[in-house]
XYZ file of C-alpha atoms in Angstrom:
386
model
C 15.191 35.703 -13.521
C 16.626 32.561 -15.127
C 17.239 29.297 -13.334
C 20.997 29.723 -13.382
C 20.770 33.044 -11.544
C 18.405 31.540 -8.961
C 20.711 28.588 -8.438
C 23.677 30.918 -8.088
C 21.838 33.033 -5.523
C 20.920 29.956 -3.515
C 24.533 28.755 -3.626
C 25.855 32.112 -2.411
C 23.280 32.268 0.385
C 24.145 28.725 1.440
C 27.876 29.363 1.479
C 27.472 32.583 3.472
C 25.160 30.931 5.998
C 27.562 28.031 6.455
C 30.538 30.379 6.741
C 28.772 32.468 9.393
C 27.845 29.361 11.378
C 31.358 27.914 11.169
C 33.156 31.165 11.911
C 35.496 30.906 14.895
C 33.786 32.613 17.873
C 30.965 33.601 15.513
C 27.217 33.818 15.993
C 26.960 30.353 17.568
C 29.540 31.137 20.231
C 29.026 33.078 23.453
C 32.686 34.124 23.335
C 33.527 37.530 21.980
C 36.454 39.882 21.709
C 37.324 42.661 24.119
C 36.048 45.195 21.606
C 32.478 43.899 21.933
C 32.686 44.270 25.707
C 33.815 47.856 25.182
C 30.937 48.457 22.769
C 28.492 47.112 25.338
C 29.891 49.261 28.128
C 29.635 52.381 25.986
C 26.161 51.499 24.712
C 24.794 50.880 28.220
C 26.286 54.160 29.476
C 24.819 56.138 26.574
C 21.436 54.461 27.029
C 21.468 55.665 30.651
C 22.057 59.277 29.653
C 25.791 59.708 29.194
C 26.773 61.775 26.180
C 29.681 60.467 24.100
C 32.725 62.749 24.010
C 31.359 64.819 26.911
C 30.522 62.350 29.680
C 32.537 59.369 28.450
C 35.512 58.747 26.225
C 34.300 57.235 22.961
C 37.178 55.904 20.887
C 35.490 56.012 17.501
C 33.988 58.777 15.326
C 30.252 59.517 15.791
C 29.215 57.519 12.725
C 30.166 54.353 14.603
C 27.372 54.855 17.124
C 24.464 53.230 15.167
C 25.875 49.654 15.049
C 27.152 49.939 18.620
C 23.896 51.279 20.054
C 21.484 49.128 18.011
C 22.006 45.894 20.055
C 21.775 47.715 23.423
C 18.120 46.801 24.204
C 18.983 43.082 23.995
C 19.816 41.321 27.242
C 22.561 39.364 25.457
C 24.390 42.266 23.835
C 27.188 40.213 22.253
C 24.785 37.787 20.578
C 22.649 40.635 19.238
C 25.740 42.461 18.011
C 27.018 39.415 16.144
C 23.600 38.869 14.565
C 23.544 42.489 13.427
C 26.985 42.142 11.840
C 25.858 38.960 10.062
C 22.909 40.905 8.626
C 25.225 43.719 7.511
C 27.285 41.054 5.758
C 24.150 40.086 3.823
C 23.777 43.754 2.935
C 27.314 43.761 1.546
C 26.458 40.757 -0.613
C 23.320 42.453 -1.925
C 25.224 45.664 -2.628
C 27.929 43.695 -4.423
C 25.281 41.970 -6.553
C 23.842 45.374 -7.501
C 27.295 46.560 -8.599
C 27.947 43.455 -10.679
C 24.551 43.602 -12.321
C 24.925 47.304 -13.165
C 28.263 46.561 -14.821
C 26.875 43.539 -16.641
C 29.325 41.189 -14.939
C 28.959 37.580 -13.950
C 28.131 37.405 -10.288
C 28.805 33.924 -8.971
C 32.577 33.885 -8.427
C 32.873 37.355 -6.801
C 29.861 36.746 -4.568
C 31.148 33.340 -3.486
C 34.491 34.940 -2.575
C 32.648 37.441 -0.373
C 30.384 34.759 1.091
C 33.248 32.543 2.257
C 35.064 35.417 4.011
C 33.596 34.892 7.533
C 35.101 31.443 7.944
C 38.337 32.528 6.242
C 39.073 35.532 8.458
C 37.539 34.211 11.663
C 36.163 35.979 14.706
C 36.822 39.569 13.664
C 34.114 39.339 10.998
C 31.183 39.579 13.419
C 33.023 40.707 16.565
C 33.903 44.172 15.237
C 31.689 46.845 13.695
C 33.793 47.168 10.522
C 31.039 45.679 8.360
C 29.075 48.886 8.945
C 31.440 51.240 7.059
C 32.127 48.431 4.583
C 28.408 48.297 3.760
C 28.248 52.078 3.383
C 31.237 51.952 1.007
C 29.633 49.221 -1.110
C 26.408 51.222 -1.326
C 28.453 54.226 -2.468
C 30.100 52.161 -5.213
C 26.713 50.828 -6.305
C 25.382 54.374 -6.555
C 28.420 55.468 -8.572
C 28.046 52.708 -11.159
C 24.335 53.481 -11.402
C 25.053 57.121 -12.214
C 24.187 58.793 -8.894
C 27.430 60.450 -7.766
C 25.881 62.909 -5.301
C 24.122 60.164 -3.356
C 27.300 58.081 -3.529
C 29.324 60.835 -1.866
C 26.701 61.064 0.887
C 27.328 57.401 1.716
C 31.101 57.851 1.509
C 30.739 60.662 4.051
C 28.640 58.470 6.329
C 31.301 55.781 6.087
C 34.091 58.260 6.801
C 32.318 59.467 9.944
C 32.223 55.872 11.201
C 35.823 55.044 10.302
C 38.127 57.325 8.367
C 39.096 54.810 5.675
C 36.159 55.317 3.212
C 37.583 58.799 2.596
C 40.479 57.041 0.841
C 38.066 56.428 -2.048
C 37.293 60.140 -2.466
C 40.230 61.039 -4.785
C 39.479 58.178 -7.188
C 35.744 58.837 -7.072
C 36.260 62.577 -7.583
C 38.470 62.087 -10.640
C 36.024 59.563 -12.074
C 33.011 61.834 -11.531
C 34.818 64.812 -13.056
C 35.899 62.911 -16.144
C 32.555 61.254 -16.622
C 30.080 63.958 -15.633
C 32.000 67.236 -15.446
C 32.855 69.865 -12.850
C 29.282 70.743 -11.906
C 28.472 67.160 -10.922
C 31.727 66.923 -8.976
C 30.986 70.144 -7.127
C 27.545 68.849 -6.124
C 29.035 65.552 -4.962
C 31.778 67.164 -2.885
C 29.289 69.593 -1.370
C 27.097 66.637 -0.367
C 30.129 64.908 1.179
C 31.057 67.933 3.286
C 27.466 68.708 4.260
C 26.799 65.129 5.354
C 29.967 65.035 7.409
C 29.062 68.272 9.137
C 25.528 67.074 9.906
C 26.970 64.012 11.654
C 29.892 65.692 13.434
C 28.642 69.140 14.479
C 26.125 68.027 17.148
C 28.859 66.067 18.930
C 31.350 68.886 18.439
C 28.852 71.206 20.125
C 28.332 69.076 23.245
C 31.812 67.565 23.584
C 34.373 69.403 21.423
C 37.366 68.335 23.506
C 36.366 64.694 23.596
C 35.644 64.568 19.873
C 38.942 66.253 19.078
C 40.789 63.835 21.362
C 39.134 60.845 19.677
C 40.340 61.947 16.237
C 43.767 62.901 17.589
C 44.296 59.428 19.045
C 43.418 57.793 15.727
C 45.575 60.133 13.626
C 48.715 60.073 15.808
C 49.121 56.376 16.460
C 52.546 54.745 16.434
C 53.717 52.078 13.997
C 51.655 48.996 14.790
C 53.386 45.631 14.922
C 50.912 44.150 12.430
C 51.483 46.778 9.740
C 53.786 46.139 6.795
C 56.517 48.339 8.269
C 56.042 46.756 11.677
C 56.231 43.226 10.280
C 59.435 44.037 8.403
C 61.040 45.441 11.552
C 59.921 42.431 13.589
C 61.414 40.132 10.963
C 64.659 42.118 11.165
C 64.555 41.695 14.929
C 64.189 37.914 14.569
C 67.184 37.886 12.188
C 69.289 39.801 14.701
C 69.821 42.932 12.600
C 67.465 45.195 14.557
C 66.270 45.365 18.153
C 62.511 45.948 18.338
C 60.952 47.825 21.257
C 57.324 46.726 21.612
C 54.860 48.362 23.977
C 51.151 49.028 24.248
C 50.232 52.246 22.483
C 47.030 54.193 22.117
C 44.289 53.032 21.873
C 45.579 49.692 23.132
C 47.431 48.164 20.182
C 50.891 46.590 20.224
C 53.189 49.190 18.671
C 56.860 49.638 17.860
C 58.656 52.551 19.498
C 61.882 54.309 18.561
C 63.399 56.511 15.883
C 63.298 53.938 13.096
C 59.643 52.895 13.635
C 58.673 56.585 13.662
C 60.474 57.100 10.352
C 58.916 53.974 8.864
C 55.490 55.188 9.980
C 56.071 58.521 8.245
C 57.187 56.758 5.061
C 54.063 54.579 5.255
C 51.897 57.695 5.254
C 53.783 59.097 2.258
C 53.359 55.812 0.394
C 49.613 55.711 1.093
C 49.063 59.291 -0.097
C 51.242 58.877 -3.186
C 49.714 55.574 -4.292
C 46.135 56.728 -3.720
C 46.859 59.892 -5.713
C 48.463 57.841 -8.484
C 45.544 55.453 -8.647
C 43.108 58.376 -8.735
C 44.967 60.071 -11.578
C 45.344 56.839 -13.510
C 41.626 56.273 -13.105
C 39.799 53.497 -14.870
C 36.515 53.274 -16.697
C 35.502 50.964 -13.853
C 35.191 53.014 -10.689
C 34.981 49.700 -8.848
C 38.638 48.968 -9.598
C 39.663 52.489 -8.603
C 37.900 52.348 -5.241
C 39.134 48.837 -4.465
C 42.687 49.909 -5.308
C 42.491 52.965 -3.023
C 41.211 50.983 -0.039
C 43.712 48.168 -0.667
C 46.556 50.709 -0.648
C 45.222 52.243 2.576
C 45.161 48.834 4.249
C 48.405 47.398 2.864
C 50.694 50.387 3.375
C 49.186 52.126 6.411
C 51.083 52.335 9.696
C 48.210 50.584 11.481
C 46.777 47.268 10.300
C 44.467 45.624 12.788
C 43.028 42.221 11.766
C 39.529 43.624 11.240
C 40.849 46.006 8.579
C 40.737 43.134 6.114
C 36.947 43.142 6.447
C 36.997 46.450 4.554
C 38.433 44.665 1.525
C 36.052 41.708 1.561
C 33.174 43.294 -0.413
C 35.392 45.475 -2.635
C 38.304 43.432 -3.992
C 36.186 40.639 -5.563
C 34.118 43.305 -7.356
C 37.228 44.480 -9.200
C 37.125 41.200 -11.159
C 40.849 40.564 -10.813
C 40.938 36.915 -9.812
C 44.585 37.001 -8.717
C 43.794 39.831 -6.290
C 40.759 37.950 -4.954
C 42.763 34.761 -4.444
C 45.515 36.678 -2.649
C 42.925 38.363 -0.437
C 41.485 34.993 0.589
C 44.979 33.784 1.490
C 45.505 36.975 3.500
C 42.223 36.374 5.350
C 43.282 32.887 6.392
C 46.741 34.082 7.461
C 45.084 36.868 9.454
C 42.978 34.372 11.385
C 46.075 32.308 12.198
C 48.061 35.396 13.204
C 45.235 36.859 15.275
C 44.871 33.682 17.313
C 48.544 33.777 18.368
C 49.812 37.341 18.068
C 49.563 38.532 21.676
C 51.683 35.816 23.236
C 54.100 35.255 20.342
C 54.998 38.733 19.078
C 57.293 39.166 22.083
C 58.955 35.820 21.432
C 60.653 34.093 18.546
C 57.441 32.347 17.527
C 56.567 31.735 13.868
C 53.692 34.231 13.978
C 56.047 36.991 12.801
C 56.652 35.176 9.525
C 52.939 34.472 9.126
C 52.313 38.155 9.736
C 54.912 39.200 7.170
C 53.491 36.770 4.598
C 50.001 38.188 5.186
C 51.200 41.749 4.730
C 53.065 40.880 1.547
C 49.879 39.261 0.210
C 48.064 42.542 0.837
C 50.826 44.469 -0.926
C 50.363 42.155 -3.896
C 46.586 42.748 -3.823
C 47.162 46.503 -3.881
C 49.750 46.190 -6.668
C 47.403 44.154 -8.877
C 44.575 46.645 -8.415
C 46.664 49.796 -8.840
C 48.242 48.361 -11.986
C 44.726 47.737 -13.323
C 43.928 51.461 -13.220
C 44.013 53.106 -16.626
C 43.000 56.586 -17.835
C 39.232 56.812 -18.293
C 38.000 57.183 -21.874
C 34.235 57.154 -21.348
C 32.297 60.103 -22.667
C 30.624 62.443 -20.226
C 27.048 61.785 -19.253
C 24.574 63.744 -17.230
C 23.824 62.025 -13.889
C-alpha cells in the first residue's frame, strides 16, 4: 500500500472519529431519542423471556432484532447502542472502500463524504438502528461488484428483513445480474433471496403469526407523513393559505396528514416510487453501484414516509455512485434534516420556518434521485460466469 493511500485512510478515520464525537446527542452524550428507549424496553423484555410478536408488540421486522438485542447486557443500554452504531458506521466505510477498490475508483472524496455524515445529520446517526440495514446493503453491493451475486442477494434479503427498503435494490440488481451473468445466475440469486427471507421470518411467523402480520401491516399502510415530499408540499400549501392541513399522530407514532387529498398524494407517491425504480432497473448501468444508489434514493425521496433517519440509508451509497453533484446535494440534505429534526415537533403545527426547511430538504433529495436515475444507462458489458 502506497503512502498516499495510507494518508488517505488516516484522514478518513480522523474525520469519522471527529464527526462521531461532535455529533449532536452522539456517543459522548447521555441523551438519546425515544426510539432508543423503546429498543431498550423491548430488549429487556425479550431477554427476560418474552417472545416478539407473541408476547409483545415489536414494531420492526425480525431482522432488526440483532442490533437492538446486542447492547442489552450492558447496564447503560443507550451508550452501548450508540457505540454499536458507531462501529457499524466503520463497517459501512470499510464496505464502501471495498466497492471503490473493486471498481478501480479513487477513494478519498467518497469516503470523506461518508465519514462527515454523523456531524452533518446529527443525532439520528447513532440513535437509530438504520446503520444495520445500511451496512448489509453496502456489503451486498460489494459482493455484486466482486462477482458474487448469490451472496449479494443473501445480504439484500437480510437487509430487507430488518427494514423493507433494501428490497428496492432488487429490480436493479436482478436486471444487472441477468444481463451480466445470465438467467441461471439470476435464478440462483433470487432463490437465495427468498430462502434467506424465509429462514429469518418463518420462526417468528410460527410463534406469533398475528403479531408479525400486524407489524408488517402497520408499516405498509401508513398515512402520508408530514416530512415526506408530498407532505411537505401540502404543508407549504397550508402556509400559503391554499390548503388546510389536518395533522395528527398516526401509526406507529409519526406526524401524518389526514384527508382525501393526502391519501391521494400518498397513492401517487407509491406509483412514482414503483415507476422510477422500474425505470432505473430497466435503464441499468454497467455500474451496479449507480443503479442501487438510484433505487434507494428514489425510495427515500418519493415515498409517503420520510423519517429523518431514512437519510442514513443514503450515506454509504450515494457517494459510491461517483456523482459529485448528488453527493453535495445529499450533504446539504443531511444538514437540513438535522435542523428540521430539532424543531419539527413544535413548529409543524405553527407557521414556523421549519416547513420551508423541510421542503428544501425534500427537493434536495428529489434532485439526488434525479441525478442518479439520469446516470443509469443500458448495460453493455459482456456476460461472465460468477
